[in-house]
Coordinates of N, CA and C in Angstrom, one line a residue:
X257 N 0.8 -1.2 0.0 CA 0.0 0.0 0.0 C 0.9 1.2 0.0
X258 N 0.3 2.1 -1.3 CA 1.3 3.6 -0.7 C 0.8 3.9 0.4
X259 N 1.7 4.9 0.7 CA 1.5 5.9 2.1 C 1.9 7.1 1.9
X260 N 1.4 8.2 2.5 CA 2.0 9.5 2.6 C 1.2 10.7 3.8
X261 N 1.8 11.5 4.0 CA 1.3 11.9 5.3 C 0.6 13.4 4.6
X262 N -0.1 13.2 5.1 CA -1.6 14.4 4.5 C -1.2 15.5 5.0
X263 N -1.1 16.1 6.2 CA -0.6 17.0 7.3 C -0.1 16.7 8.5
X264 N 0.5 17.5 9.3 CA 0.9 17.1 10.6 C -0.1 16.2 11.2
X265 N -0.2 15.2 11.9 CA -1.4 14.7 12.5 C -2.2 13.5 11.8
X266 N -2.2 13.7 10.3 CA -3.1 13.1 9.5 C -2.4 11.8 8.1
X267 N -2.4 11.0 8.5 CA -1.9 10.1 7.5 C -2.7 9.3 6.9
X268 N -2.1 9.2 5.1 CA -3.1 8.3 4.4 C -2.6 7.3 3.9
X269 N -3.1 5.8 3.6 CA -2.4 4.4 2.9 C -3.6 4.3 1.9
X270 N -3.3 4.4 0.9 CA -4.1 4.1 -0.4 C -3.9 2.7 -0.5
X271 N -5.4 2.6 -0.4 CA -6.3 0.9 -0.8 C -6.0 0.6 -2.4
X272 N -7.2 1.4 -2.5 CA -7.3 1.5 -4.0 C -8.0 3.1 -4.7
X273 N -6.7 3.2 -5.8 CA -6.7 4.4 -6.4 C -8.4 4.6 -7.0
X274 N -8.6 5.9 -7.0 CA -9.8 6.1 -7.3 C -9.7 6.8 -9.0
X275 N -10.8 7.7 -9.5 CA -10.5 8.4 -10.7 C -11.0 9.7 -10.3
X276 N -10.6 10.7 -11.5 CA -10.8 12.3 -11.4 C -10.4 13.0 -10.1
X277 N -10.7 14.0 -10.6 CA -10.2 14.9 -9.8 C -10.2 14.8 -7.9
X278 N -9.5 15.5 -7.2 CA -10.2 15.6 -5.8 C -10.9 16.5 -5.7
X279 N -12.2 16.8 -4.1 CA -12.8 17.6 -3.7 C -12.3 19.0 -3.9
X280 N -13.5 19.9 -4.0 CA -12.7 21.1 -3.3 C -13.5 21.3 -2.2
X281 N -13.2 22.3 -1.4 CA -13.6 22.6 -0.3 C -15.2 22.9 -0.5
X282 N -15.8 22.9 0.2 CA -17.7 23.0 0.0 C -18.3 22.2 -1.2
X283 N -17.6 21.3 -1.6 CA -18.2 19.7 -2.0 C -18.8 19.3 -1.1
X284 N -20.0 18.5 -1.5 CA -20.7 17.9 -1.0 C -19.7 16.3 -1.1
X285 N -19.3 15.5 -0.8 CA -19.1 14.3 -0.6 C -19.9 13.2 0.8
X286 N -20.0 11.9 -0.2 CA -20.7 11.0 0.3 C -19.6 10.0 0.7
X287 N -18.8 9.3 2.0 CA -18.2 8.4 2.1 C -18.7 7.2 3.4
X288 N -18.2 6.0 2.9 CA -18.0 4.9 3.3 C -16.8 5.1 4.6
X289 N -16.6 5.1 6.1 CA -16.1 5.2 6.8 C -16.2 4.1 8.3
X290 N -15.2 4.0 8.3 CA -14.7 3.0 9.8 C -13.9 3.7 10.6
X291 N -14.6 3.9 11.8 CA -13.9 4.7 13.1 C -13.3 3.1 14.1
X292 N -11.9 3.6 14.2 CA -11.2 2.8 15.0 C -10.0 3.1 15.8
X293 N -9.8 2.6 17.1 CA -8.9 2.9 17.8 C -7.7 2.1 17.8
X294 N -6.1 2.6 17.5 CA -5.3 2.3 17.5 C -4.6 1.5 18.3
X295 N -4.9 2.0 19.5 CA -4.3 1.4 20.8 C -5.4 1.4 22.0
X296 N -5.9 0.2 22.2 CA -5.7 -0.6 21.8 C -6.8 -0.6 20.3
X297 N -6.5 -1.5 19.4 CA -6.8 -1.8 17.8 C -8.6 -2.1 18.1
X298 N -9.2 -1.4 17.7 CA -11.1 -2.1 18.4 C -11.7 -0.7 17.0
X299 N -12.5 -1.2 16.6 CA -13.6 -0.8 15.7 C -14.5 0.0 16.5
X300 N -14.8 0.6 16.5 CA -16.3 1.8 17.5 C -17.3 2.0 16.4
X301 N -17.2 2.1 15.1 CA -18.4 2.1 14.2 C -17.8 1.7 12.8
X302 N -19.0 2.0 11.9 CA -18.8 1.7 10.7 C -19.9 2.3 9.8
X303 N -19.9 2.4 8.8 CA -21.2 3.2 7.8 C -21.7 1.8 7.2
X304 N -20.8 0.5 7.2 CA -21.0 -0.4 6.9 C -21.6 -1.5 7.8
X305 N -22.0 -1.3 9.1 CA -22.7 -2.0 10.1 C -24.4 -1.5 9.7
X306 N -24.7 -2.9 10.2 CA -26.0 -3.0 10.0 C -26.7 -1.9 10.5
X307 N -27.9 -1.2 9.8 CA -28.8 0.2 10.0 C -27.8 1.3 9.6
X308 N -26.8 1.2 9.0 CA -25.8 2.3 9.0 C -25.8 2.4 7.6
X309 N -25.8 3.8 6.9 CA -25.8 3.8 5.5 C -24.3 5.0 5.5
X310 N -23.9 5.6 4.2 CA -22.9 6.2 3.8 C -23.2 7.8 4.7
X311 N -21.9 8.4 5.1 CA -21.9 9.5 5.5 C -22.0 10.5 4.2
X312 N -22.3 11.9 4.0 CA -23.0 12.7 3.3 C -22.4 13.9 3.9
X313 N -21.3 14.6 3.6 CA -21.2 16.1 4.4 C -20.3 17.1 3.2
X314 N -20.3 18.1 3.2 CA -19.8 19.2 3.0 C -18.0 19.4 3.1
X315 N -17.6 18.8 2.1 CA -15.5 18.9 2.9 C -15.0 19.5 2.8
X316 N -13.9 20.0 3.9 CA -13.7 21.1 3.8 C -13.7 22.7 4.7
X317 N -15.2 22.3 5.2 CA -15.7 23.5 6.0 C -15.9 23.4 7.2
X318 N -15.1 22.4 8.2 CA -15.2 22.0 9.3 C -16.2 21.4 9.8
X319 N -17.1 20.7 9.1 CA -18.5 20.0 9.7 C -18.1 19.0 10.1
X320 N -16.9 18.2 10.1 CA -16.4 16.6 10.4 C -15.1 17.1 11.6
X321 N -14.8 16.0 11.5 CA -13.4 16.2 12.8 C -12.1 16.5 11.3
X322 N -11.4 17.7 11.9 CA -10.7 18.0 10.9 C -9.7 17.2 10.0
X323 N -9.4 15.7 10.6 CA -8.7 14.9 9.9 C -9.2 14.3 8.7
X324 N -10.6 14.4 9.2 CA -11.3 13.6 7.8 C -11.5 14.9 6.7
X325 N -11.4 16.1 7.0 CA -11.8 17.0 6.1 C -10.1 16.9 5.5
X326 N -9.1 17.0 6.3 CA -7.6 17.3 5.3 C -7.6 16.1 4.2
X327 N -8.0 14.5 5.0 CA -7.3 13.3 4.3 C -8.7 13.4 3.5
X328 N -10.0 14.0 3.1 CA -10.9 13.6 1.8 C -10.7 14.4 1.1
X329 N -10.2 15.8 1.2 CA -9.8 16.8 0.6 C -8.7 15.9 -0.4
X330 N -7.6 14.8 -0.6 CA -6.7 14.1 -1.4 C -7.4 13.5 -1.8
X331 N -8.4 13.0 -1.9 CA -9.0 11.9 -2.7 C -10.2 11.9 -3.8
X332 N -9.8 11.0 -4.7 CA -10.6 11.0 -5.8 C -12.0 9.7 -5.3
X333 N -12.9 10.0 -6.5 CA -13.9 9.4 -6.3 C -13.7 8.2 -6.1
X334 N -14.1 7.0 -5.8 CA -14.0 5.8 -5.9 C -12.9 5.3 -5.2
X335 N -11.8 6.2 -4.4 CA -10.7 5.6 -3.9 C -11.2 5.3 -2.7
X336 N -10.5 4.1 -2.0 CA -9.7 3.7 -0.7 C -9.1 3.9 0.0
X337 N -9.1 4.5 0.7 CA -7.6 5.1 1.5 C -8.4 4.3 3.2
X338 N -7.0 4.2 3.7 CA -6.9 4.2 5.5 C -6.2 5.7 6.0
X339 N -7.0 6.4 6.6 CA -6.6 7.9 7.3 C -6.3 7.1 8.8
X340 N -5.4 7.9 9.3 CA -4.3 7.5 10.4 C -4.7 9.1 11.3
X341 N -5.2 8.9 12.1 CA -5.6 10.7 12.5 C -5.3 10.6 13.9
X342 N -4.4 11.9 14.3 CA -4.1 12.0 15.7 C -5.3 12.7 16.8
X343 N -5.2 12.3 17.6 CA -6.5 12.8 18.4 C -6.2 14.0 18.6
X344 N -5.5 15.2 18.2 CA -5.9 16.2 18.0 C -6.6 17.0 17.2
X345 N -7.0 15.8 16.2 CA -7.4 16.3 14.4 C -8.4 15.8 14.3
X346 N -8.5 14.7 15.6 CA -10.2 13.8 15.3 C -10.8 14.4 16.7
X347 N -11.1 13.8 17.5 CA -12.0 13.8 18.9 C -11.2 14.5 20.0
X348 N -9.9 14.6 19.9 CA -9.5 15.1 21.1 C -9.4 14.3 22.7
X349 N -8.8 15.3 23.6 CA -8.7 14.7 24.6 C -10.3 14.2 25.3
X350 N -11.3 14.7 24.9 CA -12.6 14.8 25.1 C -13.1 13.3 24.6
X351 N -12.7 13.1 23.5 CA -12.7 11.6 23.1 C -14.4 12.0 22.2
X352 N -14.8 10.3 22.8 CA -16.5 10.6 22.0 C -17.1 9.9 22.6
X353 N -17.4 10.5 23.8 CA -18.6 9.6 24.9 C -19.8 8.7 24.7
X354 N -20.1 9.1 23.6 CA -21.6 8.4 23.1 C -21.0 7.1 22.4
X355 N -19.5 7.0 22.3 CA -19.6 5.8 21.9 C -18.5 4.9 23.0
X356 N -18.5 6.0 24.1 CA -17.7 4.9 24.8 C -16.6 5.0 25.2
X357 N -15.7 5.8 24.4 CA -14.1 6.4 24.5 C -14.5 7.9 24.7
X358 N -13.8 7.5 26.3 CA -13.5 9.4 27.1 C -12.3 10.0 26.6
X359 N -11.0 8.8 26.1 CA -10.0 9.7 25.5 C -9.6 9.0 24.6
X360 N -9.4 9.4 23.4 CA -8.7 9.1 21.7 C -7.6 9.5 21.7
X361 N -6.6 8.6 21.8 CA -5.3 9.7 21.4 C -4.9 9.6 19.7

């Protein structure tokens, strides 16, 4: 898998290459996403669990945790990527109580 680091904080491993262009900022984009914790390694959701359909947001304009807006901002339609996000770029020291983790690093 390539790899390359998006910004400080934020790294990407391309799955599979996608086509055309990337987002620009206030695109609407629709993605397929899996939230997971590093250490220890545990899944917390998926767009792909059952009742769960594709996320739908705006990239770019801060509506998401800003890792996801730097690492979809590089990608083309149809691509794969694994985003590697430091808990200052996703949830913070605050974490994300509603699903259980008080701290994400």
């Amino acid at each position: 898998m390539a790899s390359m680091q998006v910004s400080d904080g934020v790294r990407k491993e391309l799955v599979r290459e996608g086509s055309g262009p990337p987002p620009r900022a206030g695109d609407e984009i629709t993605v397929h996403c899996t939230g997971s914790l590093n250490s220890p390694r545990k899944k917390f959701w998926s767009t792909k669990d059952p009742g769960q359909k594709p996320f739908t947001f705006q990239v770019g304009l801060g509506k998401v945790i800003k890792g996801w807006d730097e690492g979809c901002l590089t990608m083309a339609q149809g691509e794969i990527a694994r985003l590697t996000i430091a808990g200052y770029k996703g949830y913070g020291e605050q974490g994300f109580s509603a699903w259980g983790y008080p701290f994400c690093q």
